[in-house]
Short mmCIF file of C-alpha atoms and ligand atoms in Angstrom, two decimals:
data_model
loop_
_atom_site.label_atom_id
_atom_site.label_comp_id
_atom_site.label_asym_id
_atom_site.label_seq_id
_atom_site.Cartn_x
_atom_site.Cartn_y
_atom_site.Cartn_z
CA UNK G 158 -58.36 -25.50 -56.03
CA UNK G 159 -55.80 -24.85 -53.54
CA UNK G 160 -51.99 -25.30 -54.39
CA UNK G 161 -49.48 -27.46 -52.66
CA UNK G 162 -46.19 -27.51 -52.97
CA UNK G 163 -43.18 -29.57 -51.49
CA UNK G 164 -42.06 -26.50 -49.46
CA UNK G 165 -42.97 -23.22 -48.50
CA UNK G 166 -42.02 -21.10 -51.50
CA UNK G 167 -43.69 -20.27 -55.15
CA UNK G 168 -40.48 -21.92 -56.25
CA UNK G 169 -41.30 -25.17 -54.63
CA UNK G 170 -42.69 -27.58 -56.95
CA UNK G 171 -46.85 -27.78 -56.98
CA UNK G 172 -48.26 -31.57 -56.12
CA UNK G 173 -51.83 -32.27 -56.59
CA UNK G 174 -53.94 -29.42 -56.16
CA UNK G 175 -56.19 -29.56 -53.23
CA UNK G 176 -60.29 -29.23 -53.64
CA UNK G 177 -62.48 -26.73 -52.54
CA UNK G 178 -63.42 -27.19 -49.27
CA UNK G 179 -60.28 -29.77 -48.07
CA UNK G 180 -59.62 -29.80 -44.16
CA UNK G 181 -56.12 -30.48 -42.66
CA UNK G 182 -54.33 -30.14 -39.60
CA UNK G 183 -51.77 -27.05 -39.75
CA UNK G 184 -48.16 -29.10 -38.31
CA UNK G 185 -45.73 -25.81 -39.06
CA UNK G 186 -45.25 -22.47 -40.09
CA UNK G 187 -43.05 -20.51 -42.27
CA UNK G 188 -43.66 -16.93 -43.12
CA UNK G 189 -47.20 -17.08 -44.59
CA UNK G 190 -46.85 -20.31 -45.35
CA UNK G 191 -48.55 -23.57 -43.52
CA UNK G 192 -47.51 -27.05 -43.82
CA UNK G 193 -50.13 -29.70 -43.25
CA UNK G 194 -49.81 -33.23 -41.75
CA UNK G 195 -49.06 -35.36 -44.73
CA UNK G 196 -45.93 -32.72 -46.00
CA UNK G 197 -47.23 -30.58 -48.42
CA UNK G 198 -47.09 -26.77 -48.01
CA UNK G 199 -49.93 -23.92 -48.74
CA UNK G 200 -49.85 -20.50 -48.77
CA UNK G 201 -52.09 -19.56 -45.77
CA UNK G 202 -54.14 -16.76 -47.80
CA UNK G 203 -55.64 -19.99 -49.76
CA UNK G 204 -56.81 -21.56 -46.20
CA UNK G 205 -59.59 -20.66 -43.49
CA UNK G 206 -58.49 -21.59 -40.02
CA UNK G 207 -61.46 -23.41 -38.21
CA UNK G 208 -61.58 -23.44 -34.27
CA UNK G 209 -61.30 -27.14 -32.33
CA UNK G 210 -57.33 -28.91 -32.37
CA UNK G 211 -59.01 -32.09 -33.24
CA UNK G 212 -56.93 -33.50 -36.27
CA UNK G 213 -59.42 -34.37 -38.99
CA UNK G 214 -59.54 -37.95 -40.00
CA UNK G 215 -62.00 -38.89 -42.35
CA UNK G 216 -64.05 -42.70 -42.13
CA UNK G 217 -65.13 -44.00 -45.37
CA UNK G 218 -67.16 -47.26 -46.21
CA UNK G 219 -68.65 -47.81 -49.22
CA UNK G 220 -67.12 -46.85 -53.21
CA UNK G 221 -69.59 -46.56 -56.11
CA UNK G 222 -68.50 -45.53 -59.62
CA UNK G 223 -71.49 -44.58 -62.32
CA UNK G 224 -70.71 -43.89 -66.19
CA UNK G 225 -71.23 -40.97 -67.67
CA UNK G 226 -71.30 -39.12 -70.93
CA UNK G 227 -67.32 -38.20 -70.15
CA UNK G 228 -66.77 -41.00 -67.99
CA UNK G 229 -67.12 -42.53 -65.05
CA UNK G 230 -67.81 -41.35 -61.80
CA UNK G 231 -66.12 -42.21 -58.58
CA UNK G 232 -67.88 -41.48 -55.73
CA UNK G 233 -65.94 -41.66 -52.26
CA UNK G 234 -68.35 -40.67 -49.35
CA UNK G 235 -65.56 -39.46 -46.61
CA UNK G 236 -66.73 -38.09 -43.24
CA UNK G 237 -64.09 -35.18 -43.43
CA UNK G 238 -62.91 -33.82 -46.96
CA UNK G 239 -59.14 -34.41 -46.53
CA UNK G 240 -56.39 -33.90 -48.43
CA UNK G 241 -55.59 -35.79 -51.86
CA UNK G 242 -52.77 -36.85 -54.28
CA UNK G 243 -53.28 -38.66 -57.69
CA UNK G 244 -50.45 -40.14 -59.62
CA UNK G 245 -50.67 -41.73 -63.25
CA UNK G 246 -48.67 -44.68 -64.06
CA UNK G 247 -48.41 -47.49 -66.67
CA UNK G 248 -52.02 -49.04 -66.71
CA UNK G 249 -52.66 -47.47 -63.40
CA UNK G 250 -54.06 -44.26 -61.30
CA UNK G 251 -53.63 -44.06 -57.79
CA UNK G 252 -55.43 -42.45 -55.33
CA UNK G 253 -53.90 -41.25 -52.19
CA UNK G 254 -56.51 -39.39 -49.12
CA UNK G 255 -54.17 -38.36 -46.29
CA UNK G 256 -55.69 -38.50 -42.99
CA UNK G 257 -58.43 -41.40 -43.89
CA UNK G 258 -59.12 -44.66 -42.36
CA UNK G 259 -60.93 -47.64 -44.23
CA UNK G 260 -64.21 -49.13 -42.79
CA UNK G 261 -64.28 -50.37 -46.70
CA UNK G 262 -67.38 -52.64 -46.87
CA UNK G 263 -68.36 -52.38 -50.48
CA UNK G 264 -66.71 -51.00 -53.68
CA UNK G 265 -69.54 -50.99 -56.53
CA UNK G 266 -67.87 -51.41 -60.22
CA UNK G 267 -69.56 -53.01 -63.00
CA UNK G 268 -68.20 -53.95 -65.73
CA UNK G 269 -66.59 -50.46 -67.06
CA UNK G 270 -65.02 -49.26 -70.57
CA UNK G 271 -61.83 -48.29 -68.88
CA UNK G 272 -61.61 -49.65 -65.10
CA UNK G 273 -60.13 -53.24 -64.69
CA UNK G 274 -60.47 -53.42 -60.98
CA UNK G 275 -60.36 -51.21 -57.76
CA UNK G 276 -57.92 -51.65 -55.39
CA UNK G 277 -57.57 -50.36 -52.00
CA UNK G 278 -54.81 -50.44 -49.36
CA UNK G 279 -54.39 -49.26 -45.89
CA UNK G 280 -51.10 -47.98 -46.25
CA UNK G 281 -50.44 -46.63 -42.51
CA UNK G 282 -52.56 -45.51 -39.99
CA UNK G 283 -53.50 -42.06 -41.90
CA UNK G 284 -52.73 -43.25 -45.45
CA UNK G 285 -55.42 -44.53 -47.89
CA UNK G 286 -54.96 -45.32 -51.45
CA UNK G 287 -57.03 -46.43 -54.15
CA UNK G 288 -55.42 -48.07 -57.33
CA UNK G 289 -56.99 -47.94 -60.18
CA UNK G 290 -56.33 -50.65 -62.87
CA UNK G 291 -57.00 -49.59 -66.21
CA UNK G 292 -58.01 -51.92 -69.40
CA UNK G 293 -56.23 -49.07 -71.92
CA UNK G 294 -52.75 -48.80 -71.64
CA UNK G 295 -53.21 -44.58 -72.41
CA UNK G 296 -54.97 -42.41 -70.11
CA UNK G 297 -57.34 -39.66 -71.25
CA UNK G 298 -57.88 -37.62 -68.65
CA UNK G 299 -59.38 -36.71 -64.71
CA UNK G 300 -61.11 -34.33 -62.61
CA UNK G 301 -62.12 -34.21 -58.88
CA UNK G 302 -64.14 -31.82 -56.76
CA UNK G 303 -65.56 -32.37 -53.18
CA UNK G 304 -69.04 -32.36 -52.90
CA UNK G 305 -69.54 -31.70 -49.31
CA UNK G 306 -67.32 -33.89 -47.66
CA UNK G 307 -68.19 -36.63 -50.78
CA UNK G 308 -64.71 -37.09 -53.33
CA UNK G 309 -65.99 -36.87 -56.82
CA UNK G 310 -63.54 -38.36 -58.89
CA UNK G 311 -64.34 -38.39 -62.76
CA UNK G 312 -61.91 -41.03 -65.20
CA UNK G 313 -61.92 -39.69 -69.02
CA UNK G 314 -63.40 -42.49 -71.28
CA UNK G 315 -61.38 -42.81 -74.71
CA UNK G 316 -63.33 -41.37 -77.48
CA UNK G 317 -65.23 -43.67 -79.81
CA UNK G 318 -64.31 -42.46 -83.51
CA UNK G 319 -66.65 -43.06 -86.14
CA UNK G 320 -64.44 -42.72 -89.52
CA UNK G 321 -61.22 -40.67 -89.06
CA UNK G 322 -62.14 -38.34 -86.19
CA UNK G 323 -65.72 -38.04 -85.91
CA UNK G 324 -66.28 -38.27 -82.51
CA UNK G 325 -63.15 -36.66 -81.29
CA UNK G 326 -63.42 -32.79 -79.54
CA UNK G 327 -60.08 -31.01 -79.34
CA UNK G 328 -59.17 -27.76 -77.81
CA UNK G 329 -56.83 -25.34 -79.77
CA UNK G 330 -55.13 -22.57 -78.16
CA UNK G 331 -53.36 -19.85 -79.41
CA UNK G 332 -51.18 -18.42 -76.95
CA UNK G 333 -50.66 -14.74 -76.10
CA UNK G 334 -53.78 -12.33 -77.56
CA UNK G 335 -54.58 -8.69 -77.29
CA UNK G 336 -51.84 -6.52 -74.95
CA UNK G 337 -49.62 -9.80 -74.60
CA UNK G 338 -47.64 -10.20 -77.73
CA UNK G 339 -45.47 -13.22 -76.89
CA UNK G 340 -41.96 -13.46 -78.58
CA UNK G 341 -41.05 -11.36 -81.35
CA UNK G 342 -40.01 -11.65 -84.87
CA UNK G 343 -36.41 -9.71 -86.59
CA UNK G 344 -38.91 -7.31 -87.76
CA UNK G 345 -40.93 -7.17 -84.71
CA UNK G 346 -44.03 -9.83 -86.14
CA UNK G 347 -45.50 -10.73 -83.29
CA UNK G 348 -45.73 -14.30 -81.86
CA UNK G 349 -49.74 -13.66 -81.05
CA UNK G 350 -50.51 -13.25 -84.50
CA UNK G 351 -48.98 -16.13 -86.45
CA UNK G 352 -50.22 -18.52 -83.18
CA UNK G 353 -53.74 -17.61 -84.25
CA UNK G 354 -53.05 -18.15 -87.77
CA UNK G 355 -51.77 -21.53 -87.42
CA UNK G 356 -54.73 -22.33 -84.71
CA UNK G 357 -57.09 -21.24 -87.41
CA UNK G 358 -55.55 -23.72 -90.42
CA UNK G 359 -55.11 -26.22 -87.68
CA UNK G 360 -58.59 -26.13 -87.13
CA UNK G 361 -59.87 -26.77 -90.65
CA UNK G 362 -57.41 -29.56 -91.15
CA UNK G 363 -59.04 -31.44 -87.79
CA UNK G 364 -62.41 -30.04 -88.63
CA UNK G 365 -61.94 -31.65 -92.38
CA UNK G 366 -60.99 -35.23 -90.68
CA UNK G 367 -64.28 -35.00 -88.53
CA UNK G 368 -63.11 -33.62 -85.28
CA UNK G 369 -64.68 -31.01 -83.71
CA UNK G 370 -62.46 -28.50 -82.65
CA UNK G 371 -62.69 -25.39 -80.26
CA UNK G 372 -60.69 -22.11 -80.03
CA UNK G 373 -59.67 -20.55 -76.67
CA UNK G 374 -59.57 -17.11 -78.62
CA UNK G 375 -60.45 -16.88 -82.10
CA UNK G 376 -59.48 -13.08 -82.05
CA UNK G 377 -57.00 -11.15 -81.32
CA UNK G 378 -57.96 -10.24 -77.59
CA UNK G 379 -56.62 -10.57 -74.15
CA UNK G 380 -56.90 -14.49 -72.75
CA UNK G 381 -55.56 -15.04 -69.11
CA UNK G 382 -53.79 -18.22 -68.46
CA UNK G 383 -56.68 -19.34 -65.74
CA UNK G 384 -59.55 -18.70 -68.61
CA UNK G 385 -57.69 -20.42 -70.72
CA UNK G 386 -57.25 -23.82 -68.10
CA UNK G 387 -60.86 -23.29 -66.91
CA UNK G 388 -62.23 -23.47 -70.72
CA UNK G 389 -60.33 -26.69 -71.06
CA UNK G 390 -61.83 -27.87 -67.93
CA UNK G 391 -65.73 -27.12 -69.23
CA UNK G 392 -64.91 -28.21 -72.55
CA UNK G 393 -63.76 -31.03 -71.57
CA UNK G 394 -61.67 -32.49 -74.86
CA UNK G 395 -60.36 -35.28 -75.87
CA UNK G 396 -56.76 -33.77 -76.29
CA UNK G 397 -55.70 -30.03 -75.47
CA UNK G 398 -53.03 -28.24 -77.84
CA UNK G 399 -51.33 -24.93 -77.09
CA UNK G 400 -49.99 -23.11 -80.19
CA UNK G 401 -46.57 -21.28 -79.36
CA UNK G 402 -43.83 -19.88 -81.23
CA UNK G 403 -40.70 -19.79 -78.84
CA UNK G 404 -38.52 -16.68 -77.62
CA UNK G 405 -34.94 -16.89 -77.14
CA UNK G 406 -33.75 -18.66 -73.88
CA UNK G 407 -31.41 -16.44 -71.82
CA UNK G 408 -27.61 -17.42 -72.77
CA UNK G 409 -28.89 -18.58 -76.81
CA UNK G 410 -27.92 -17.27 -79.89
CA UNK G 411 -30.55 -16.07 -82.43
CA UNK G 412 -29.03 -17.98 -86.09
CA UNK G 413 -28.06 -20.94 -83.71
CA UNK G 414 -31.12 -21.45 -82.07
CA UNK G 415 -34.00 -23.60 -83.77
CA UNK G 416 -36.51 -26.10 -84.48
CA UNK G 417 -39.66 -27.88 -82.70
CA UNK G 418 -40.18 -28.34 -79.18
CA UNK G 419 -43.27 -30.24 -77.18
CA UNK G 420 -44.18 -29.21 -73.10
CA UNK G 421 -45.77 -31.80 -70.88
CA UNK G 422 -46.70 -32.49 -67.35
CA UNK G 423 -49.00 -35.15 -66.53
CA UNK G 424 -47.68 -38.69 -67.65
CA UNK G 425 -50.56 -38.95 -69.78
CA UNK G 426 -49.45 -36.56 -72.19
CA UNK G 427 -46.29 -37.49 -72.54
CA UNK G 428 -46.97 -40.23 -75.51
CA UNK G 429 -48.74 -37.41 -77.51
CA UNK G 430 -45.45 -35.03 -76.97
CA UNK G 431 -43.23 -37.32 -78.33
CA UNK G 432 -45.30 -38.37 -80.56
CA UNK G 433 -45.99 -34.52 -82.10
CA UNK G 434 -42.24 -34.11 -81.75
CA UNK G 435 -40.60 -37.19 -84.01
CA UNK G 436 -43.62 -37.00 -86.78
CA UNK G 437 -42.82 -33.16 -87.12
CA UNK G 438 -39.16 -33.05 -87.06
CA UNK G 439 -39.34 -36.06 -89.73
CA UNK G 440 -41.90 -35.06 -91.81
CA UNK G 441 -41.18 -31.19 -92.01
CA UNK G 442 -37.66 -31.83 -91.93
CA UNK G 443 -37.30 -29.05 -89.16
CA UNK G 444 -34.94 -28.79 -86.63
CA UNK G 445 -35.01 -31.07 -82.90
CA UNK G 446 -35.19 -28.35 -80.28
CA UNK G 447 -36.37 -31.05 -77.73
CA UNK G 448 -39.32 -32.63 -75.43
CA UNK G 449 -39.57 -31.16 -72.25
CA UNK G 450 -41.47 -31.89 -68.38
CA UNK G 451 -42.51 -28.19 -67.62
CA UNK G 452 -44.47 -27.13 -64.62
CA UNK G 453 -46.59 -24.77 -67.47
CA UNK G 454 -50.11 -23.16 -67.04
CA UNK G 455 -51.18 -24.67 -69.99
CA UNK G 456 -49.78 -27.94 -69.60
CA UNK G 457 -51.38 -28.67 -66.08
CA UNK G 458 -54.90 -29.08 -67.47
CA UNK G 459 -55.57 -32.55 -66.36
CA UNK G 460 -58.59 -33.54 -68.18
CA UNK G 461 -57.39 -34.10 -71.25
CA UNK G 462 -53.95 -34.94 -72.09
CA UNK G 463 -52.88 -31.56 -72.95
CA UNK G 464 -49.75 -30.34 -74.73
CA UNK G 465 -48.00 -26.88 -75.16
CA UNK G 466 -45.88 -27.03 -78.95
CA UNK G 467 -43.28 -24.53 -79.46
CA UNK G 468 -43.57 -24.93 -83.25
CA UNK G 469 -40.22 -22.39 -83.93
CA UNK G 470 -38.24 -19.66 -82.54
CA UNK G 471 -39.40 -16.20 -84.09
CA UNK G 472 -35.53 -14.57 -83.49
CA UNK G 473 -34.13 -16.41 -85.61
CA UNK G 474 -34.08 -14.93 -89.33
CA UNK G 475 -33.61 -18.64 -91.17
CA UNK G 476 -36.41 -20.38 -89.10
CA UNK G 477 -38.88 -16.98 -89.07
CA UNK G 478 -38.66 -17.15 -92.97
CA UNK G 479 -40.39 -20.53 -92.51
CA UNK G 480 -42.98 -19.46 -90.18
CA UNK G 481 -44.04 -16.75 -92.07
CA UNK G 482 -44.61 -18.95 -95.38
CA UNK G 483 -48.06 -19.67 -96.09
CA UNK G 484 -47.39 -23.10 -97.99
CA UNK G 485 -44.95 -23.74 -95.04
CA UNK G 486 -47.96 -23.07 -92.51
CA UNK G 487 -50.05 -25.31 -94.46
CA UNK G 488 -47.80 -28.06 -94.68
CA UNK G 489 -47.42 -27.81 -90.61
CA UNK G 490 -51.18 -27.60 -89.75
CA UNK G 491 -51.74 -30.42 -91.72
CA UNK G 492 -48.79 -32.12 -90.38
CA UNK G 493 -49.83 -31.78 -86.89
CA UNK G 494 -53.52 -33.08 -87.65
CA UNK G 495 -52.09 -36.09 -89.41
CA UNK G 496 -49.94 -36.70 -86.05
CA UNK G 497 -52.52 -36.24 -84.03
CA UNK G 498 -54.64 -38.43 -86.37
CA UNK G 499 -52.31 -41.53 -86.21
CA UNK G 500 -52.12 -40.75 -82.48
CA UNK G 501 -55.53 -41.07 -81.72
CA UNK G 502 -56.41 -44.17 -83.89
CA UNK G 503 -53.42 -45.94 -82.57
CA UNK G 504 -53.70 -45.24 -78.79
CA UNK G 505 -57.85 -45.65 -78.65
CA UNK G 506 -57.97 -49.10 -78.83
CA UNK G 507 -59.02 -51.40 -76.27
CA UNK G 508 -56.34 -54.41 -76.64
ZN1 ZN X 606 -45.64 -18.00 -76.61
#
């Protein structure tokens, strides 16, 4: 994957990553940085220049979708792989190709777990989208490769639970491992250790409900952040969790600064955040450090709905007392698999 961003900087925001083997038309320059037709930027050591000044613009005809053990399948046969942007919203997913015309003949849909009905628009001259109208009002995931110049666009079905959550795969990662310690306790603890602790608990409470649950790292070794997203990827879970234990921001204030927070990105993950958030401030009685949008390696993932908790800050002496409790680290993991239990159950259901 290729990434985009809304100008030419690291510090400008990423939009939807581009596939493998995407073709554009280079429309300006800055440093090493190219922007292509529809506005996005790239980094020109991602790109290959090819010879001939012909703009691509890519023809497509007919849409087919086929289920599949994770989902279903959305096959759009393009003549050029262009560029792409997805966007969740409510009850819908929209597909943008930049640089494609419609010859639309056929779209192909049967009658699908999770699709309503497939829209398409002509939006301008170079702008095609595809709306997707979903039957569940929650989304549970995508993933799209080109295949050749073919879009391969996979929808997440919900899982089917058989008793409490039989049925459901989640990924648990610990953050931090091996060289990387993460934040720091008064006495030095390190953030690494008591992540893979909690990961480990967390996993027998989700394991004891049915679920079955796999570890990024179940050791105490070095994990990069790109292993980490590419395991999620292969995996392919219902719901991603990283476990963190926060460091102090910049300007805060070790005894003053506390409690729970929850990282997303994608909208779909946003329910879950909140979700984690009020049922572990209110049940554990801990502190509201807050729900945040972060642009986060391990909240991109977009095939699951995937959230990064910041269960405490280690600094501070009250709230490290806490995380170093055993009972108190029972009473969380078991916490956050009851969440996550209500969470599921509620939001599976086809209305
Ligand atoms: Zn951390």
């Amino acid at each position: 994957m290729g990434v985009a961003r809304t100008g030419p900087s690291t510090n400008h925001s990423r939009l939807t990553p581009l596939p493998r083997g995407t073709r554009a038309t280079v429309t300006g320059r800055e440093g090493d940085w190219l922007r292509l037709e529809y506005g996005a930027w790239i980094n020109g050591a991602e790109t290959r220049s090819l010879p001939g000044a012909v703009p691509p613009r890519a023809r497509i005809r007919s849409v087919s979708g086929r289920p599949g053990p994770h989902g279903i399948e959305m096959a759009f046969p393009l003549t050029v792989p262009v560029p792409v942007t997805i966007a969740q919203e409510d009850e819908r997913l929209i597909l943008t190709l930049h640089g494609a015309i419609a010859e639309t003949d056929t779209i192909r849909l049967d009658d699908d777990p999770l699709i309503r009905r497939l829209d398409w628009q002509q939006v301008n001259p170079h702008t095609l989208t595809y709306t997707f109208h979903l039957k569940t009002p929650h989304q549970w995931g995508y993933d799209f490769r080109y295949d050749g110049s073919t879009l391969r666009l996979l929808l997440r079905y919900p899982p089917e639970l058989r008793g409490e959550l039989n049925g459901l795969r989640v990924v648990l990662d610990p953050g931090h491992g091996g060289a990387e310690l993460g934040a720091r306790g008064p006495n030095g603890f390190p953030e690494k250790e008591i992540n893979l602790i909690l990961s480990r608990k967390l996993r027998r409470e989700l394991e004891q409900r049915g679920a079955q649950v796999y570890l990024t790292r179940d050791q105490d070794v070095d994990l990069g952040l790109r292993e980490r997203m590419d395991f999620i990827a292969e995996v392919k879970p219902h719901v991603a969790l990283s476990v963190h234990y926060n460091a102090l921001p910049d300007s805060g204030n070790a005894e003053e600064t506390a409690g729970i927070g929850m990282f997303w990105y994608h909208p779909q993950a946003h329910d879950l955040a909140v979700f984690l958030q009020d049922y572990l401030v209110t049940s554990l009685d801990r502190p509201h450090y807050g729900v945040f949008w972060n642009n986060l390696a391990l909240t991109r993932p977009h095939a699951a709905p995937t959230v990064l908790m910041e269960l405490g800050f280690m600094i501070n002496p009250w709230e490290f007392e806490w995380i170093m409790d055993e009972a108190a680290q029972d009473q969380l993991a078991g916490a956050i698999a009851s969440a996550l239990t209500q969470w599921v159950q509620s939001r599976q259901a086809v209305p």
